[in-house]
Coordinates of N, CA, C and O in Angstrom, one line a residue:
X260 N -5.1 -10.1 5.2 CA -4.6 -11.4 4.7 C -5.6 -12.0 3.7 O -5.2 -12.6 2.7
X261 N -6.9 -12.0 3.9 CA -7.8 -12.4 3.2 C -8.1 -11.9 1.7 O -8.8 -12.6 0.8
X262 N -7.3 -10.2 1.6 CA -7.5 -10.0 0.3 C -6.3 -10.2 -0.7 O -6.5 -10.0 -1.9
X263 N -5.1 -10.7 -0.1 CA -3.8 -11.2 -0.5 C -4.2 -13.0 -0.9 O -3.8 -13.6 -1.9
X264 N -4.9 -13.3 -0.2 CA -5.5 -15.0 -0.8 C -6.2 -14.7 -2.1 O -5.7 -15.2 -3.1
X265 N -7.1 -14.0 -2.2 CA -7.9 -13.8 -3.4 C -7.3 -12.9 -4.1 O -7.5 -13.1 -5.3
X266 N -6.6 -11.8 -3.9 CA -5.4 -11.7 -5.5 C -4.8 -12.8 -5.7 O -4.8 -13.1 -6.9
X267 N -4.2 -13.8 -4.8 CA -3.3 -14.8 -5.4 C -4.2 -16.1 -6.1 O -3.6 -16.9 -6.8
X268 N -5.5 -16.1 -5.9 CA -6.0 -16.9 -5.9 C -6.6 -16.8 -7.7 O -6.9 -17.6 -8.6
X269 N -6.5 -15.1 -7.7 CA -6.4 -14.6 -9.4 C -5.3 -14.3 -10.2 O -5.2 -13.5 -11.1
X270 N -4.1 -15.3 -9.5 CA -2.7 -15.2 -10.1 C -2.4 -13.1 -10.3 O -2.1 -12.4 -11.3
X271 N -2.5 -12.6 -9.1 CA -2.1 -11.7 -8.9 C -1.0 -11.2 -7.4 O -1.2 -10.6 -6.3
X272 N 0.0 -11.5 -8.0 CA 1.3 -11.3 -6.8 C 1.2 -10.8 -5.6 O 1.8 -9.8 -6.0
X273 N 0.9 -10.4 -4.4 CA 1.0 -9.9 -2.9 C 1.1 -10.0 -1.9 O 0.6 -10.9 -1.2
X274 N 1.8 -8.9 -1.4 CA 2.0 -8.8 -0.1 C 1.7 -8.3 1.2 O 1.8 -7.0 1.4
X275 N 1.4 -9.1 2.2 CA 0.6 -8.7 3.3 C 2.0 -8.2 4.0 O 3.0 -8.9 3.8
X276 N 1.9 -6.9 4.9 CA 3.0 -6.6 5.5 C 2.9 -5.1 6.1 O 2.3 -4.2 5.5
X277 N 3.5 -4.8 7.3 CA 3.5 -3.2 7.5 C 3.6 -2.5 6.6 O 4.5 -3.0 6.0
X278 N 3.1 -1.0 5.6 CA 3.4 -0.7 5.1 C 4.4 0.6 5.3 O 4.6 1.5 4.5
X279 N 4.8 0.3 6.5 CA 6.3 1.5 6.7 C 7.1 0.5 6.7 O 8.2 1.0 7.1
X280 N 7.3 -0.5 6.5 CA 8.3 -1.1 6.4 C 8.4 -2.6 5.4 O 8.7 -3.7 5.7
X281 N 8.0 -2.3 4.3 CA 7.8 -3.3 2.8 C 8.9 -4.0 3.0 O 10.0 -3.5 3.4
X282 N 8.6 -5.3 2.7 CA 9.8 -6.4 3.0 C 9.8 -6.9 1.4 O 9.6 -8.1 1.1
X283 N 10.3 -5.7 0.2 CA 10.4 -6.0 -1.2 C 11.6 -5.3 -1.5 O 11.9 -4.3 -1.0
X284 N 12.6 -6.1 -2.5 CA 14.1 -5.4 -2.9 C 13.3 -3.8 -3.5 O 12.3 -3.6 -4.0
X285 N 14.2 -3.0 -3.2 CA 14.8 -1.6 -3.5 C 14.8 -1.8 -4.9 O 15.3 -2.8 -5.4
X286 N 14.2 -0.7 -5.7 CA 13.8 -0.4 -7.2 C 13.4 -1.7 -7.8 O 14.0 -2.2 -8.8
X287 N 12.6 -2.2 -7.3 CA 12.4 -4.0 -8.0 C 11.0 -3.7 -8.4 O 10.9 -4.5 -9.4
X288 N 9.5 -2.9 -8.4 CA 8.2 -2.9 -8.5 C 8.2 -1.9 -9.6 O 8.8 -0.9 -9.5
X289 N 7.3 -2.3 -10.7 CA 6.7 -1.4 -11.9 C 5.6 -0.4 -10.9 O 5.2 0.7 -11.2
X290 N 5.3 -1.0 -10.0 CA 3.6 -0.2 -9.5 C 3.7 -0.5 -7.8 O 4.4 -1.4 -7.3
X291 N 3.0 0.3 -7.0 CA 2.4 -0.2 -5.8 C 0.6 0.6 -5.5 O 0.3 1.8 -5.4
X292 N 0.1 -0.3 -5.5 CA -1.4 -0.1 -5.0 C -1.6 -0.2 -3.5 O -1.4 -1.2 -2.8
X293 N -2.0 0.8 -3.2 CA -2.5 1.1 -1.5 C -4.1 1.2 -1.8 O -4.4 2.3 -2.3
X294 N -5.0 0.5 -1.6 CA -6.2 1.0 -1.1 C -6.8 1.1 0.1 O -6.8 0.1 0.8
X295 N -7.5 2.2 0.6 CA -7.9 2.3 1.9 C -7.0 2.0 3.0 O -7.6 1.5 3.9
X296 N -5.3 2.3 3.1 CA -4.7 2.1 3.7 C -4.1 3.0 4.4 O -4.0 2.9 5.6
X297 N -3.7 4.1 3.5 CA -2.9 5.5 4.1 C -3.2 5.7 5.3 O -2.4 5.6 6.3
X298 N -4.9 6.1 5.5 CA -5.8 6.7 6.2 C -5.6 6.0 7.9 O -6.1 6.5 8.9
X299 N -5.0 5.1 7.8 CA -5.3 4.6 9.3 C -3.4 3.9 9.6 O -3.1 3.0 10.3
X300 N -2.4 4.9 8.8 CA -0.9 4.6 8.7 C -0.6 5.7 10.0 O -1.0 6.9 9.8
X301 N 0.0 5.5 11.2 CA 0.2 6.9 12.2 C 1.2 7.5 11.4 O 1.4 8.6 11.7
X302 N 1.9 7.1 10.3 CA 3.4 7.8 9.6 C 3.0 7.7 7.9 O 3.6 7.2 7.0
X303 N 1.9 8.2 7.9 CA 1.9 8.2 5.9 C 3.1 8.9 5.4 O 2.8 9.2 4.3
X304 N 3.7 9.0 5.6 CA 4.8 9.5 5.5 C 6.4 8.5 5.2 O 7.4 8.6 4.5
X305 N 5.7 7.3 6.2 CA 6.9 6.4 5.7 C 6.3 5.4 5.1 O 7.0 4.4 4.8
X306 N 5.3 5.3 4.8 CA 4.5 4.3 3.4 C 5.2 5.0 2.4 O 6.1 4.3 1.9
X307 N 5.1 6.4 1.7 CA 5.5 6.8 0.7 C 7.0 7.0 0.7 O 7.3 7.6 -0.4
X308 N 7.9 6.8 1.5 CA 9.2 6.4 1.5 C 9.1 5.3 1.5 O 10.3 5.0 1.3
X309 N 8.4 4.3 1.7 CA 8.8 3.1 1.0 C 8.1 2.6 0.2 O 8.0 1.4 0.6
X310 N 7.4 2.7 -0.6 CA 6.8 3.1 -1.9 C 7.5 3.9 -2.9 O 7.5 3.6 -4.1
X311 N 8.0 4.7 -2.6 CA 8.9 5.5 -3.1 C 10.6 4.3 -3.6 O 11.0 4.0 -4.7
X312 N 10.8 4.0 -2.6 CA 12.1 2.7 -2.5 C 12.2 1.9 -3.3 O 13.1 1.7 -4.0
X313 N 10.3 0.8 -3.2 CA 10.2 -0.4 -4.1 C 10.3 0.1 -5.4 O 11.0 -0.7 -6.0
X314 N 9.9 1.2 -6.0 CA 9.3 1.3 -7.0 C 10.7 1.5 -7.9 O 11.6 2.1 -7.4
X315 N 10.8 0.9 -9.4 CA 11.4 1.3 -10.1 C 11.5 2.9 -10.4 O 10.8 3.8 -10.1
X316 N 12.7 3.0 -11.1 CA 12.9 4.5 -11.7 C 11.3 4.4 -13.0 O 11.0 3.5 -13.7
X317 N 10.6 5.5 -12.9 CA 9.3 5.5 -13.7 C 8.1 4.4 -13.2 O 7.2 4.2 -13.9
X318 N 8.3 3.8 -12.0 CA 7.2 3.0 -11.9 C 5.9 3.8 -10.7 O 6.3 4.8 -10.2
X319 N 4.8 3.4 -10.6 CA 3.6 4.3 -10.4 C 3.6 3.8 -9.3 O 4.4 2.9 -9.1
X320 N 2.8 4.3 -8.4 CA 2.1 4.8 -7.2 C 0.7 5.2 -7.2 O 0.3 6.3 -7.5
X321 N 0.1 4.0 -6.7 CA -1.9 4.6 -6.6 C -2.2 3.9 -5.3 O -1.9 2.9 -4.7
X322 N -2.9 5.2 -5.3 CA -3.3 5.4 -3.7 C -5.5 5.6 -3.8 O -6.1 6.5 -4.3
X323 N -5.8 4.9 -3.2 CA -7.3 5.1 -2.7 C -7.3 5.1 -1.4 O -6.7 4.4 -0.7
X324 N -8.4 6.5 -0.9 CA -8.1 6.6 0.5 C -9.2 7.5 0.0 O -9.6 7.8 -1.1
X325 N -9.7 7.9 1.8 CA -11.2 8.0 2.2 C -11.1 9.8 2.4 O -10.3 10.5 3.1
X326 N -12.0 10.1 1.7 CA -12.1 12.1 1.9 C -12.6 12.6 3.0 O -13.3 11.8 3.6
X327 N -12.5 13.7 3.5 CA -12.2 14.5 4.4 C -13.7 14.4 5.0 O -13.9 14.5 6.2
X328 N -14.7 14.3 4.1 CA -16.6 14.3 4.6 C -16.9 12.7 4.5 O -18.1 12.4 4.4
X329 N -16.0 11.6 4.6 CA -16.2 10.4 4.6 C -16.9 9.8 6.4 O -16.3 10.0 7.4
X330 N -17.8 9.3 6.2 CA -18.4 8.9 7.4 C -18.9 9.8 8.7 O -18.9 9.7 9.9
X331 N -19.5 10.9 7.7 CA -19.5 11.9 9.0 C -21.0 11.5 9.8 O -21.3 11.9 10.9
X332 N -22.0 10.6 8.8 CA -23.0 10.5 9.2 C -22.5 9.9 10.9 O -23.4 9.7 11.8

């Protein structure tokens, strides 16, 4: 919630929410940004079905998430 205050707080639109279950109209988003989120989803699988949903026809999908040798120290 705290990083949804400070996008909004830089006039940048978001939403805090499950992301298997986006509470945004169907083909309504140019874009969806996931950072550091996938990785700890038990269903990445239904993030990108609903990601897949919001997104307009031609709108993007970016994803940052943590690699396979991340924190092995």
């Amino acid at each position: 919630e705290s990083m949804c205050r400070e996008a909004r707080a830089r006039g940048v639109p978001s939403v805090c929410a499950d992301a298997r279950s986006i509470p945004i109209a169907t083909a309504s988003m140019d874009g969806v940004l996931s950072s550091l989120c996938v990785q700890w989803i038990d269903q990445p699988s239904a993030f990108l079905h609903e990601a897949y949903r919001v997104l307009k026809p031609g709108g993007s999908l970016a994803v940052a998430t943590l690699g396979p040798s991340t924190l092995r120290e």
